[in-house]
């Protein structure tokens, strides 16, 4: 699958973000080894620490469906934000060294490609 197609899936997921406190809308799409797409969006709570990031929603959703092998992840936010610390840890543990495409969801061909070994050197575990 072309990275821009996975980014388009992340844009769909971003439209479902529940981010009324931060107004920072994040969408994620994971491509599984079986070529399934798993979506995730950030979901905020009035009890702020209960908020969960788009990346972990997608990864936990996949794992809960017994899907454990992945090819790539796309992450979309208006500032092309890279994953936060806790999401980097979970990406390291569950996705491994797959390409991480980061995009603002607007200029679809202008995405960044990262790998978790660079985003999270010397990981715990
Ligand atoms: N957020 C994500 O969804 N992923 C990240 O990697 C960083 C932050 C969300 C959490 C919160 O809903 C909003 O962005 C602002 O922090």
PDB file of C-alpha atoms and ligand atoms in Angstrom:
ATOM      1  CA  UNK A   1       0.000   0.000   0.000  1.00  0.00           C
ATOM      2  CA  UNK A   2       1.254   3.471  -0.865  1.00  0.00           C
ATOM      3  CA  UNK A   3       2.038   5.571   2.241  1.00  0.00           C
ATOM      4  CA  UNK A   4      -0.335   8.292   1.041  1.00  0.00           C
ATOM      5  CA  UNK A   5      -3.215   5.777   1.040  1.00  0.00           C
ATOM      6  CA  UNK A   6      -2.468   4.899   4.674  1.00  0.00           C
ATOM      7  CA  UNK A   7      -2.289   8.623   5.483  1.00  0.00           C
ATOM      8  CA  UNK A   8      -5.732   9.073   3.889  1.00  0.00           C
ATOM      9  CA  UNK A   9      -7.025   6.390   6.267  1.00  0.00           C
ATOM     10  CA  UNK A  10      -5.499   8.293   9.185  1.00  0.00           C
ATOM     11  CA  UNK A  11      -7.307  11.437   8.007  1.00  0.00           C
ATOM     12  CA  UNK A  12     -10.598   9.506   8.198  1.00  0.00           C
ATOM     13  CA  UNK A  13      -9.740   8.435  11.741  1.00  0.00           C
ATOM     14  CA  UNK A  14      -8.808  12.026  12.646  1.00  0.00           C
ATOM     15  CA  UNK A  15     -12.349  13.130  11.771  1.00  0.00           C
ATOM     16  CA  UNK A  16     -13.572  10.968  14.673  1.00  0.00           C
ATOM     17  CA  UNK A  17     -11.208  12.460  17.283  1.00  0.00           C
ATOM     18  CA  UNK A  18     -12.871  13.561  20.508  1.00  0.00           C
ATOM     19  CA  UNK A  19     -10.677  16.516  21.438  1.00  0.00           C
ATOM     20  CA  UNK A  20     -12.935  19.238  22.809  1.00  0.00           C
ATOM     21  CA  UNK A  21     -10.447  20.225  25.536  1.00  0.00           C
ATOM     22  CA  UNK A  22      -7.215  20.521  23.551  1.00  0.00           C
ATOM     23  CA  UNK A  23      -8.787  20.991  20.106  1.00  0.00           C
ATOM     24  CA  UNK A  24      -5.796  18.959  18.867  1.00  0.00           C
ATOM     25  CA  UNK A  25      -7.192  16.280  16.575  1.00  0.00           C
ATOM     26  CA  UNK A  26      -5.063  13.216  15.873  1.00  0.00           C
ATOM     27  CA  UNK A  27      -5.799  10.246  13.611  1.00  0.00           C
ATOM     28  CA  UNK A  28      -3.882   7.030  13.133  1.00  0.00           C
ATOM     29  CA  UNK A  29      -4.100   4.149  10.704  1.00  0.00           C
ATOM     30  CA  UNK A  30      -2.131   0.930  11.129  1.00  0.00           C
ATOM     31  CA  UNK A  31      -1.537  -1.466   8.244  1.00  0.00           C
ATOM     32  CA  UNK A  32      -1.487  -5.068   9.441  1.00  0.00           C
ATOM     33  CA  UNK A  33       0.505  -7.896   7.868  1.00  0.00           C
ATOM     34  CA  UNK A  34      -2.823  -9.183   6.495  1.00  0.00           C
ATOM     35  CA  UNK A  35      -3.370  -5.789   4.840  1.00  0.00           C
ATOM     36  CA  UNK A  36      -6.145  -4.792   7.223  1.00  0.00           C
ATOM     37  CA  UNK A  37      -6.456  -1.177   8.330  1.00  0.00           C
ATOM     38  CA  UNK A  38      -6.987  -0.403  12.007  1.00  0.00           C
ATOM     39  CA  UNK A  39      -8.007   3.171  12.869  1.00  0.00           C
ATOM     40  CA  UNK A  40      -7.397   5.169  16.022  1.00  0.00           C
ATOM     41  CA  UNK A  41      -8.230   8.703  17.161  1.00  0.00           C
ATOM     42  CA  UNK A  42      -7.498  10.568  20.363  1.00  0.00           C
ATOM     43  CA  UNK A  43     -10.298  10.423  22.896  1.00  0.00           C
ATOM     44  CA  UNK A  44     -10.312  13.089  25.608  1.00  0.00           C
ATOM     45  CA  UNK A  45     -12.060  13.036  28.954  1.00  0.00           C
ATOM     46  CA  UNK A  46     -13.241  15.712  31.391  1.00  0.00           C
ATOM     47  CA  UNK A  47     -11.046  13.800  33.831  1.00  0.00           C
ATOM     48  CA  UNK A  48      -8.000  14.888  31.801  1.00  0.00           C
ATOM     49  CA  UNK A  49      -5.539  12.072  32.594  1.00  0.00           C
ATOM     50  CA  UNK A  50      -8.081   9.574  31.265  1.00  0.00           C
ATOM     51  CA  UNK A  51      -7.446  10.936  27.770  1.00  0.00           C
ATOM     52  CA  UNK A  52      -5.858   8.471  25.366  1.00  0.00           C
ATOM     53  CA  UNK A  53      -3.787   9.149  22.260  1.00  0.00           C
ATOM     54  CA  UNK A  54      -4.747   8.090  18.750  1.00  0.00           C
ATOM     55  CA  UNK A  55      -1.727   5.806  18.399  1.00  0.00           C
ATOM     56  CA  UNK A  56      -2.534   3.782  21.497  1.00  0.00           C
ATOM     57  CA  UNK A  57      -6.243   3.548  20.610  1.00  0.00           C
ATOM     58  CA  UNK A  58      -5.272   1.956  17.286  1.00  0.00           C
ATOM     59  CA  UNK A  59      -2.628  -0.356  18.747  1.00  0.00           C
ATOM     60  CA  UNK A  60      -4.806  -1.500  21.648  1.00  0.00           C
ATOM     61  CA  UNK A  61      -7.704  -2.040  19.248  1.00  0.00           C
ATOM     62  CA  UNK A  62      -5.527  -4.251  17.023  1.00  0.00           C
ATOM     63  CA  UNK A  63      -4.108  -6.227  19.931  1.00  0.00           C
ATOM     64  CA  UNK A  64      -7.593  -6.746  21.369  1.00  0.00           C
ATOM     65  CA  UNK A  65      -8.530  -8.328  18.004  1.00  0.00           C
ATOM     66  CA  UNK A  66      -5.508 -10.650  18.324  1.00  0.00           C
ATOM     67  CA  UNK A  67      -3.666  -8.788  15.559  1.00  0.00           C
ATOM     68  CA  UNK A  68       0.012  -8.630  16.469  1.00  0.00           C
ATOM     69  CA  UNK A  69       1.906  -8.252  13.176  1.00  0.00           C
ATOM     70  CA  UNK A  70       2.128  -4.933  11.401  1.00  0.00           C
ATOM     71  CA  UNK A  71       3.633  -3.300   8.329  1.00  0.00           C
ATOM     72  CA  UNK A  72       3.289   0.452   8.938  1.00  0.00           C
ATOM     73  CA  UNK A  73       1.549   3.224  10.870  1.00  0.00           C
ATOM     74  CA  UNK A  74       0.413   6.659   9.692  1.00  0.00           C
ATOM     75  CA  UNK A  75      -0.194   9.514  12.121  1.00  0.00           C
ATOM     76  CA  UNK A  76      -1.985  12.736  11.173  1.00  0.00           C
ATOM     77  CA  UNK A  77      -2.320  15.974  13.131  1.00  0.00           C
ATOM     78  CA  UNK A  78      -2.320  19.589  12.094  1.00  0.00           C
ATOM     79  CA  UNK A  79       1.288  20.048  13.194  1.00  0.00           C
ATOM     80  CA  UNK A  80       2.600  16.693  11.926  1.00  0.00           C
ATOM     81  CA  UNK A  81       3.225  15.808  15.578  1.00  0.00           C
ATOM     82  CA  UNK A  82       5.492  12.898  16.326  1.00  0.00           C
ATOM     83  CA  UNK A  83       4.211  10.360  18.898  1.00  0.00           C
ATOM     84  CA  UNK A  84       4.423  11.250  22.603  1.00  0.00           C
ATOM     85  CA  UNK A  85       6.685   9.335  24.996  1.00  0.00           C
ATOM     86  CA  UNK A  86       4.166   6.706  26.192  1.00  0.00           C
ATOM     87  CA  UNK A  87       3.068   6.062  22.577  1.00  0.00           C
ATOM     88  CA  UNK A  88       6.720   5.601  21.549  1.00  0.00           C
ATOM     89  CA  UNK A  89       7.065   2.934  24.226  1.00  0.00           C
ATOM     90  CA  UNK A  90       3.930   1.105  23.021  1.00  0.00           C
ATOM     91  CA  UNK A  91       4.986   1.412  19.363  1.00  0.00           C
ATOM     92  CA  UNK A  92       8.354  -0.096  20.321  1.00  0.00           C
ATOM     93  CA  UNK A  93       6.707  -3.008  22.126  1.00  0.00           C
ATOM     94  CA  UNK A  94       3.843  -3.803  19.734  1.00  0.00           C
ATOM     95  CA  UNK A  95       4.700  -2.462  16.271  1.00  0.00           C
ATOM     96  CA  UNK A  96       8.480  -2.804  16.296  1.00  0.00           C
ATOM     97  CA  UNK A  97      10.562  -1.138  13.647  1.00  0.00           C
ATOM     98  CA  UNK A  98       7.861  -0.452  11.029  1.00  0.00           C
ATOM     99  CA  UNK A  99       7.841   2.836   9.114  1.00  0.00           C
ATOM    100  CA  UNK A 100       6.010   5.624  10.955  1.00  0.00           C
ATOM    101  CA  UNK A 101       4.531   8.070   8.445  1.00  0.00           C
ATOM    102  CA  UNK A 102       3.752  11.477   9.929  1.00  0.00           C
ATOM    103  CA  UNK A 103       1.657  13.988   8.027  1.00  0.00           C
ATOM    104  CA  UNK A 104      -0.402  17.137   8.525  1.00  0.00           C
ATOM    105  CA  UNK A 105      -3.148  15.416   6.510  1.00  0.00           C
ATOM    106  CA  UNK A 106      -3.170  18.251   3.961  1.00  0.00           C
ATOM    107  CA  UNK A 107      -0.089  17.921   1.774  1.00  0.00           C
ATOM    108  CA  UNK A 108      -0.356  14.172   1.390  1.00  0.00           C
ATOM    109  CA  UNK A 109       2.885  13.726  -0.537  1.00  0.00           C
ATOM    110  CA  UNK A 110       4.851  15.790   1.960  1.00  0.00           C
ATOM    111  CA  UNK A 111       4.996  13.217   4.775  1.00  0.00           C
ATOM    112  CA  UNK A 112       7.908  12.305   7.083  1.00  0.00           C
ATOM    113  CA  UNK A 113       9.106   8.748   7.632  1.00  0.00           C
ATOM    114  CA  UNK A 114      10.503   7.800  11.042  1.00  0.00           C
ATOM    115  CA  UNK A 115      11.545   4.598  12.782  1.00  0.00           C
ATOM    116  CA  UNK A 116      11.071   3.881  16.463  1.00  0.00           C
ATOM    117  CA  UNK A 117      14.756   3.045  16.972  1.00  0.00           C
ATOM    118  CA  UNK A 118      15.455   6.720  16.203  1.00  0.00           C
ATOM    119  CA  UNK A 119      12.465   8.164  18.104  1.00  0.00           C
ATOM    120  CA  UNK A 120      13.083   5.972  21.174  1.00  0.00           C
ATOM    121  CA  UNK A 121      16.749   5.095  21.532  1.00  0.00           C
ATOM    122  CA  UNK A 122      17.741   2.835  24.435  1.00  0.00           C
ATOM    123  CA  UNK A 123      14.138   1.658  25.074  1.00  0.00           C
ATOM    124  CA  UNK A 124      12.985   0.053  28.280  1.00  0.00           C
ATOM    125  CA  UNK A 125      12.013  -3.582  28.102  1.00  0.00           C
TER     126      UNK A 125
HETATM  127  N1  LIG B   1      -2.156  13.133  21.342  1.00  0.00           N
HETATM  128  C1  LIG B   1      -2.205  12.031  20.524  1.00  0.00           C
HETATM  129  O1  LIG B   1      -3.286  11.574  20.139  1.00  0.00           O
HETATM  130  N2  LIG B   1      -1.028  11.451  20.176  1.00  0.00           N
HETATM  131  C2  LIG B   1       0.213  11.870  20.579  1.00  0.00           C
HETATM  132  O2  LIG B   1       1.211  11.221  20.291  1.00  0.00           O
HETATM  133  C3  LIG B   1       0.332  13.102  21.360  1.00  0.00           C
HETATM  134  C4  LIG B   1      -0.930  13.717  21.827  1.00  0.00           C
HETATM  135  C5  LIG B   1      -3.423  13.742  21.758  1.00  0.00           C
HETATM  136  C6  LIG B   1      -3.719  13.608  23.223  1.00  0.00           C
HETATM  137  C7  LIG B   1      -4.602  14.805  23.456  1.00  0.00           C
HETATM  138  O3  LIG B   1      -5.951  14.438  23.165  1.00  0.00           O
HETATM  139  C8  LIG B   1      -4.156  15.824  22.439  1.00  0.00           C
HETATM  140  O4  LIG B   1      -3.397  15.126  21.479  1.00  0.00           O
HETATM  141  C9  LIG B   1      -3.314  16.947  23.018  1.00  0.00           C
HETATM  142  O5  LIG B   1      -2.271  16.473  23.762  1.00  0.00           O
END
